[in-house]
Structure formats: C-alpha cells, structure tokens
Amino acid sequence: MRFTRAALLLSLLLVAQPVAGQLGNQLTFDDVTARPGEERVILLNGTFADEVSGLVVSILYDPSVIQILDVATGALTQDFSLQSTTSAGRITVAMAGADEITSLATVSVLELTIRVIGAPGSVTPLTIASVVLDEGDQTATRTHGSVTVIREASILGWVLYYSDLRPVPEVVLTAAGMVGDVEDATDSERNYSLGPLEVGDYDGTLSRDASDLSAIDALDASDILRALVGDIQLSPDRQRVADVPGNGIIGTTDAALILRLLVGSVTSFPAGDFWQFEPEALQFRPLIQDEFRNFIAILLGDVNGDWEFAGAGKRLATSTPQLALDPVTDHSGSARAGLLLQGSDLHSLRAGVVELHYDPAMIRATRVRRANLGNDFLLATNLDEPGVVRAAFAGVESLDGVVDLLRVSVEEIGSPGATTFIDVRQASLNGDDLPPQSLARIEYRLGRLPADFDSDGRVDLDDLLILVDHLGTSNPRYDLDGTGNVSQRDMLSLMDQLDPEQRAKALETPAVVDAMSGIETHIAEVALSDQSTDVTLEPNHPNPFNSSTIIPFRLPAAGAV
C-alpha cells in the first residue's frame, strides 16, 4: 500500500494527541516517612480521564503503625459528600457529587489525617484494596504507598571551660546531614541537644561569638614571660592557650601578640578562632543511636584562665593604685615635650593596659617608651587613632610603691600658651580595671618652659622650691639636664632662668641655701640679655666663712672665669 507524505503526517498527529480513553483513571498513594508520635495528612491523589460523579475506595493499613484520625475530601472532590467506615486495618470511603469531575492533572481526591504510633523503623503499606467509580461503570489503575516510621537519635552533652570546668553557654553546635543542618546552643547550665535526628551520616561543628575578649589581658602575657624564665610552669592546657601563633612553641612572640591585641595593632591570632574546642568537631558514620559528647572550650590568650560568662569583664581593683600624668622635658626628641605616666600604691605590678586621650588639634603623640619599667618588660603601643594613645606592658619582676611607668613624646601643634586636657580614659593593672577616681587628668600648657613645674606660665621661686623637694631622686619631671638624677646642677639651671628679684629671694631662702650645702663652691652663671655689655659681680650668699657660698655674676659673653 502506498502512503502520501500528508497521510503519514496526519497519522503521527493522531497518535500524539491525548485521548481520554487511553489515559484512563488513576489513584495513587506516595511513600512517606514520619516520626514517632507525629500527626500528618496523607493524600490520595488521582487523575480522571472519564467524567466521574461517584467514588468508593477501600484502603488497608497496619493499625499498629498508624491510627486514622480524620478523613476529608480533597481539592478535586471538595464539593462531594463523604461517608466513611473504619475497622481494624481498613477504611472504606464513599463520595458522591451532583457534578461530574474530570482532571488530567494529578489532584488530591482524599485526605487522611494519621497519627504515627509504631516503633522507629516500622512500616505500614497503604494498599488501595478496591475502587469503584460510578457504580462500576468506570475502572481505575492503582498505585499503593507506605508510611515508614523514622529511626531517630540525638546528640547530647555539655561544654566546659578548660581552667575550672565552669559551664560555657552560647556555644553553637551544628550537625549537617542529608536532611539539612540542625543546630542548638548550650544553655546556662552548659547543656546542648541536637535532635532528634533521622538516622544517617552527620558532621558537627562548634563555634562561639568572640565579641567579648575581656578575659585576655596583659597579665596573660606576663605569665608567658614568667614561664619562659622558669618562675612558673604552664600545664599542657595553658600551653595550648598561650600558643597564639599556633606554631607549637611558647616564646616571647606569644606574649607580644597578646599585648598587640590589647592595643588594637592586631585583631586576631594566627592560631585561628579565639574560641576553640576539644575535640574540634563531631563525625558520625552513621548516627544510629543517642550519643553523649562533651567538649572542653578554650579562649586563646586567656593563659591564667579567668574567663567569666555574661560579659563580666575584668574585676575592679580591690586595692587603690593611682595613675598620675606630668609634663616633662623630652630629651630624646626635637619637640622636647613629653608626658610621664606614674603609678603609685602599686602592689606586685607585672602588667598593665592604658589608654590616653588628648586633643589632636593641639598636640600629637609621636612615641611611647618605658620609663622605669625593667628590661624584662615588653611594651606594645598603638598611635594610629588621632587623639588616642594605647599601650600595654608585661614583665617578669613585680613592681611596688611608686613607679614611673611610661614616657610619651608629644609634638605641640597648637599655639604656644594655649592649654588642653589630657586624661587616662581607662586602665587595667594586673588584669584589674581601675575605677575612674584612680585615673589621671591634667591641663597641659603648650610652649611650657621645662622648669615651669607648677604650670603657671613662668619660672619663679615656687618652681625652685618644688625642685628642691625632689633633689636626689630620678624623677624625669625635674631632671632638667637629662642626666637621670635631680641634683644641684638642675637647681643652678633653674636659677639661671630667674629674674634678679626672684634670684635674690632664692638666695635668702633657707631651703635653697640648705639644699646647696655640701658643695665647696657653686658658681651660678647668669645669662645676659642681648643689650647687656657690663660685667656684674653680685654679693655672695651666705658669707664666705660658711662651708659653701654662691657668687652670682653676669658676663657680656661666654668665656673662661
């Protein structure tokens, strides 16, 4: 038989068209999973190529695994009336409607609400035992389903701090598996619970927010230095906490990194996250039963282990150490201006963190260095933020009493004679925060004369008497010649700056005269003004029959006397 191309194309189109009689009617259950005790809706879905106005379906199930709680019409049969009867393991449903239904798309026909009562791992088939459409006039194919009760397990335990096994709340534990991620955080009592989880493979991780690092302080750096010289021993746990570079070696680098963190020069440690855990992670291949796993938490850098929960920070100092600021002559810099930070009432001081604030439009800090801190002290500083000086120090030997801690070199930017305030905004000594009343605040005068100790804008007898009170000390505030000691030479240097009236008063002041005793002869060279051309010899004081005398004189130019 011969076919034309047109006839062949027409036959192909006819084959491709959906024909109701060929598609037929279908009822389908899906395979589903559910947890013990869970209530859920199971759908009986259908497609109807024929027009249907009545339906009777009988379903078999295992009553030891599920209970039928309710039966309702589906989206396709919502206008149908419904009646049902339930016996052990069987439910029969009859539905009828005034209007016939038809649908080539899969739509729910019946909704069964069930409760799972079976044991984990049990399964019940959902068997469509019989179907009658329109009193038997139509037929339907059937696809059976099932309900499987999930086997579940949980991961439980607690997280404790390494130093004293106190609870560590707010640790986030995450279990990642085939069904997605599940997470929980430890509570105030240290406990966590991941699950119930479907049996399977899981990988778990731990993390904790590190916004509060107040437990890391300069005393931790001091403990590292003390361990290096053999003063103390660090346990294996404390060695791990001290190893902030993560190189397996405890050295001065560890202490220096902690100090740099405290002043803001670094914001992290090379060893990784601040909060670390032992063991580091969880892994189950597979998880088939409840597992109890406990963890030890460490905060890198908290060598002395004094972390506390809830942002408690460092405790306030129970003793009463004080900090003082004084302007001093800076013999190391061209600006010749500086600040001396002094601590008093100190008790076994080994470490500290200090933050100074000033007006950057008036002065600029250029350098911070140790004053009378020993050579065993490490110092970290940060001058990056305008108007702020941050410094942290730590050492081995403890300091007591009154100690000159730090010297700050400053460059004066404002107009000479102007004043500005400089204050210690916050400070911590040996890990204890100092209260506000222990922090220093001074009014600093720009263009200050080095010998103007009382900052009244002039050098006079009052300043000389202040210097006399500090003779024999090493206080750099009064060490005008930079020799490291306050001596009669500094007195002579100051007297050289007095006007004649003030100088005469000084030579008649017992405290000044007594301070000069013990010296065979002191000659005070008095600077001449630019207009002076005379040689002047002033009366000596006291008379030459005393053990010492002062002979003031003026010269038009420097020369041998």
Short mmCIF file of C-alpha atoms in Angstrom, two decimals, residues 156-355:
data_model
loop_
_atom_site.label_atom_id
_atom_site.label_comp_id
_atom_site.label_asym_id
_atom_site.label_seq_id
_atom_site.Cartn_x
_atom_site.Cartn_y
_atom_site.Cartn_z
CA LEU A 156 23.64 15.45 73.69
CA GLY A 157 26.26 16.71 76.13
CA TRP A 158 27.83 19.81 77.63
CA VAL A 159 30.66 22.30 77.08
CA LEU A 160 33.02 23.25 79.95
CA TYR A 161 35.85 25.81 80.27
CA TYR A 162 39.37 24.41 80.34
CA SER A 163 40.67 26.04 83.52
CA ASP A 164 37.95 25.34 86.07
CA LEU A 165 35.30 23.28 84.19
CA ARG A 166 32.69 26.01 84.56
CA PRO A 167 29.77 25.93 82.06
CA VAL A 168 30.27 27.75 78.76
CA PRO A 169 26.87 28.95 77.47
CA GLU A 170 26.10 30.21 73.96
CA VAL A 171 28.31 27.70 72.17
CA VAL A 172 26.57 26.96 68.86
CA LEU A 173 26.71 23.31 67.76
CA THR A 174 25.66 22.45 64.20
CA ALA A 175 25.02 18.97 62.79
CA ALA A 176 24.99 18.77 58.98
CA GLY A 177 23.38 15.73 57.37
CA MET A 178 21.48 14.60 54.30
CA VAL A 179 18.26 16.18 55.56
CA GLY A 180 19.88 19.59 56.24
CA ASP A 181 21.52 21.38 59.14
CA VAL A 182 20.32 21.24 62.74
CA GLU A 183 21.80 23.50 65.41
CA ASP A 184 21.49 24.20 69.11
CA ALA A 185 23.30 26.41 71.62
CA THR A 186 24.46 25.46 75.09
CA ASP A 187 22.30 26.85 77.87
CA SER A 188 23.37 28.50 81.11
CA GLU A 189 23.89 25.07 82.64
CA ARG A 190 26.32 24.01 79.83
CA ASN A 191 23.88 21.56 78.13
CA TYR A 192 23.05 21.15 74.45
CA SER A 193 20.84 18.75 72.49
CA LEU A 194 20.92 18.15 68.75
CA GLY A 195 17.90 16.22 67.58
CA PRO A 196 16.02 14.02 67.38
CA LEU A 197 17.82 13.43 64.08
CA GLU A 198 16.99 10.92 61.42
CA VAL A 199 19.45 8.05 61.42
CA GLY A 200 22.26 8.77 58.98
CA ASP A 201 25.66 10.39 58.50
CA TYR A 202 26.37 13.69 60.26
CA ASP A 203 29.25 16.16 60.63
CA GLY A 204 29.18 18.50 63.61
CA THR A 205 30.95 21.82 64.25
CA LEU A 206 31.22 24.20 67.23
CA SER A 207 31.57 27.98 67.38
CA ARG A 208 31.12 30.85 69.81
CA ASP A 209 30.84 34.60 69.38
CA ALA A 210 34.12 36.36 70.21
CA SER A 211 32.88 39.91 70.67
CA ASP A 212 33.85 39.87 74.38
CA LEU A 213 37.58 39.25 74.83
CA SER A 214 37.92 40.96 78.19
CA ALA A 215 39.40 37.81 79.73
CA ILE A 216 42.56 38.34 77.65
CA ASP A 217 44.80 40.87 79.40
CA ALA A 218 48.43 41.87 79.88
CA LEU A 219 48.75 39.55 82.88
CA ASP A 220 48.41 36.63 80.45
CA ALA A 221 51.44 37.94 78.58
CA SER A 222 53.29 38.25 81.90
CA ASP A 223 52.54 34.62 82.73
CA ILE A 224 54.09 33.56 79.43
CA LEU A 225 57.25 35.55 80.21
CA ARG A 226 57.41 34.10 83.71
CA ALA A 227 57.11 30.59 82.29
CA LEU A 228 59.97 31.29 79.88
CA VAL A 229 62.33 32.21 82.76
CA GLY A 230 61.15 29.31 84.93
CA ASP A 231 59.20 31.29 87.53
CA ILE A 232 56.05 29.28 86.84
CA GLN A 233 55.09 26.20 84.84
CA LEU A 234 52.25 26.08 82.33
CA SER A 235 50.08 22.98 82.16
CA PRO A 236 49.54 21.39 78.71
CA ASP A 237 46.13 23.12 78.51
CA ARG A 238 47.63 26.51 79.34
CA GLN A 239 50.42 25.93 76.84
CA ARG A 240 47.83 25.42 74.14
CA VAL A 241 46.03 28.61 75.18
CA ALA A 242 49.35 30.51 75.23
CA ASP A 243 50.36 29.31 71.77
CA VAL A 244 48.50 32.09 69.95
CA PRO A 245 50.63 31.81 66.76
CA GLY A 246 49.76 28.11 66.59
CA ASN A 247 53.33 27.04 65.89
CA GLY A 248 53.66 24.69 68.86
CA ILE A 249 56.32 26.86 70.52
CA ILE A 250 55.89 29.09 73.58
CA GLY A 251 58.06 32.21 73.32
CA THR A 252 58.14 35.97 73.61
CA THR A 253 56.22 36.17 70.33
CA ASP A 254 53.15 34.79 72.13
CA ALA A 255 53.35 37.48 74.83
CA ALA A 256 53.97 40.21 72.25
CA LEU A 257 50.95 39.15 70.18
CA ILE A 258 48.69 39.33 73.24
CA LEU A 259 49.94 42.86 74.00
CA ARG A 260 49.44 43.89 70.38
CA LEU A 261 45.88 42.58 70.52
CA LEU A 262 45.20 44.63 73.63
CA VAL A 263 46.29 47.88 71.95
CA GLY A 264 44.48 47.10 68.70
CA SER A 265 47.54 46.55 66.50
CA VAL A 266 46.18 43.11 65.59
CA THR A 267 42.59 41.86 65.63
CA SER A 268 43.16 38.10 65.53
CA PHE A 269 45.68 35.41 66.34
CA PRO A 270 47.45 33.29 63.70
CA ALA A 271 46.30 30.14 65.51
CA GLY A 272 42.73 30.71 64.29
CA ASP A 273 39.43 31.45 66.01
CA PHE A 274 39.62 32.87 69.51
CA TRP A 275 37.27 30.14 70.78
CA GLN A 276 38.50 26.61 70.16
CA PHE A 277 37.23 23.25 71.33
CA GLU A 278 38.48 19.79 72.19
CA PRO A 279 37.55 17.68 70.33
CA GLU A 280 37.37 20.13 67.45
CA ALA A 281 34.36 18.58 65.67
CA LEU A 282 31.84 15.73 65.55
CA GLN A 283 31.52 12.99 62.96
CA PHE A 284 29.06 10.09 62.86
CA ARG A 285 29.18 7.45 60.12
CA PRO A 286 26.31 6.82 60.75
CA LEU A 287 24.38 8.15 63.75
CA ILE A 288 22.20 5.21 64.77
CA GLN A 289 21.56 5.83 68.49
CA ASP A 290 21.72 8.62 71.06
CA GLU A 291 25.29 9.84 71.53
CA PHE A 292 26.67 11.78 74.50
CA ARG A 293 29.63 14.02 73.62
CA ASN A 294 31.24 16.56 75.97
CA PHE A 295 33.64 19.31 74.97
CA ILE A 296 36.32 21.48 76.55
CA ALA A 297 36.35 25.12 75.43
CA ILE A 298 39.39 27.38 75.45
CA LEU A 299 39.76 31.10 74.76
CA LEU A 300 43.10 31.66 73.04
CA GLY A 301 45.25 34.08 75.03
CA ASP A 302 43.49 33.58 78.38
CA VAL A 303 46.57 31.95 79.88
CA ASN A 304 45.55 32.48 83.51
CA GLY A 305 42.09 31.04 82.78
CA ASP A 306 39.95 33.74 84.41
CA TRP A 307 37.23 33.91 81.73
CA GLU A 308 33.74 34.60 83.05
CA PHE A 309 30.37 34.41 81.29
CA ALA A 310 27.93 37.23 80.58
CA GLY A 311 30.48 39.90 79.76
CA ALA A 312 31.60 40.25 83.34
CA GLY A 313 34.92 41.62 82.06
CA LYS A 314 37.76 42.21 84.46
CA ARG A 315 37.08 42.85 88.11
CA LEU A 316 37.70 46.29 89.60
CA ALA A 317 40.90 46.69 91.55
CA THR A 318 40.34 45.95 95.24
CA SER A 319 43.38 47.99 96.30
CA THR A 320 43.79 51.67 95.44
CA PRO A 321 46.57 52.10 92.86
CA GLN A 322 46.69 55.55 91.32
CA LEU A 323 47.90 56.86 87.96
CA ALA A 324 49.31 60.35 87.52
CA LEU A 325 50.34 62.34 84.44
CA ASP A 326 53.04 65.00 84.45
CA PRO A 327 54.50 67.10 81.65
CA VAL A 328 58.25 66.54 81.32
CA THR A 329 61.09 67.63 79.12
CA ASP A 330 61.69 65.05 76.42
CA HIS A 331 65.45 64.85 75.90
CA SER A 332 65.05 62.30 73.10
CA GLY A 333 63.01 64.32 70.61
CA SER A 334 63.21 67.61 68.79
CA ALA A 335 59.96 68.87 70.29
CA ARG A 336 61.43 68.49 73.82
CA ALA A 337 57.91 67.94 75.18
CA GLY A 338 56.50 64.85 76.78
CA LEU A 339 54.33 63.20 79.39
CA LEU A 340 55.28 60.95 82.27
CA LEU A 341 52.77 58.30 83.42
CA GLN A 342 53.44 57.38 87.02
CA GLY A 343 51.81 54.71 89.17
CA SER A 344 51.59 54.86 92.93
CA ASP A 345 50.35 52.50 95.64
CA LEU A 346 51.32 49.63 93.37
CA HIS A 347 51.34 46.06 94.67
CA SER A 348 53.21 43.36 92.74
CA LEU A 349 52.55 45.04 89.40
CA ARG A 350 53.57 42.85 86.47
CA ALA A 351 51.29 44.01 83.66
CA GLY A 352 49.02 46.80 82.56
CA VAL A 353 46.98 48.32 79.76
CA VAL A 354 46.49 52.08 79.49
CA GLU A 355 44.55 54.33 77.11
#
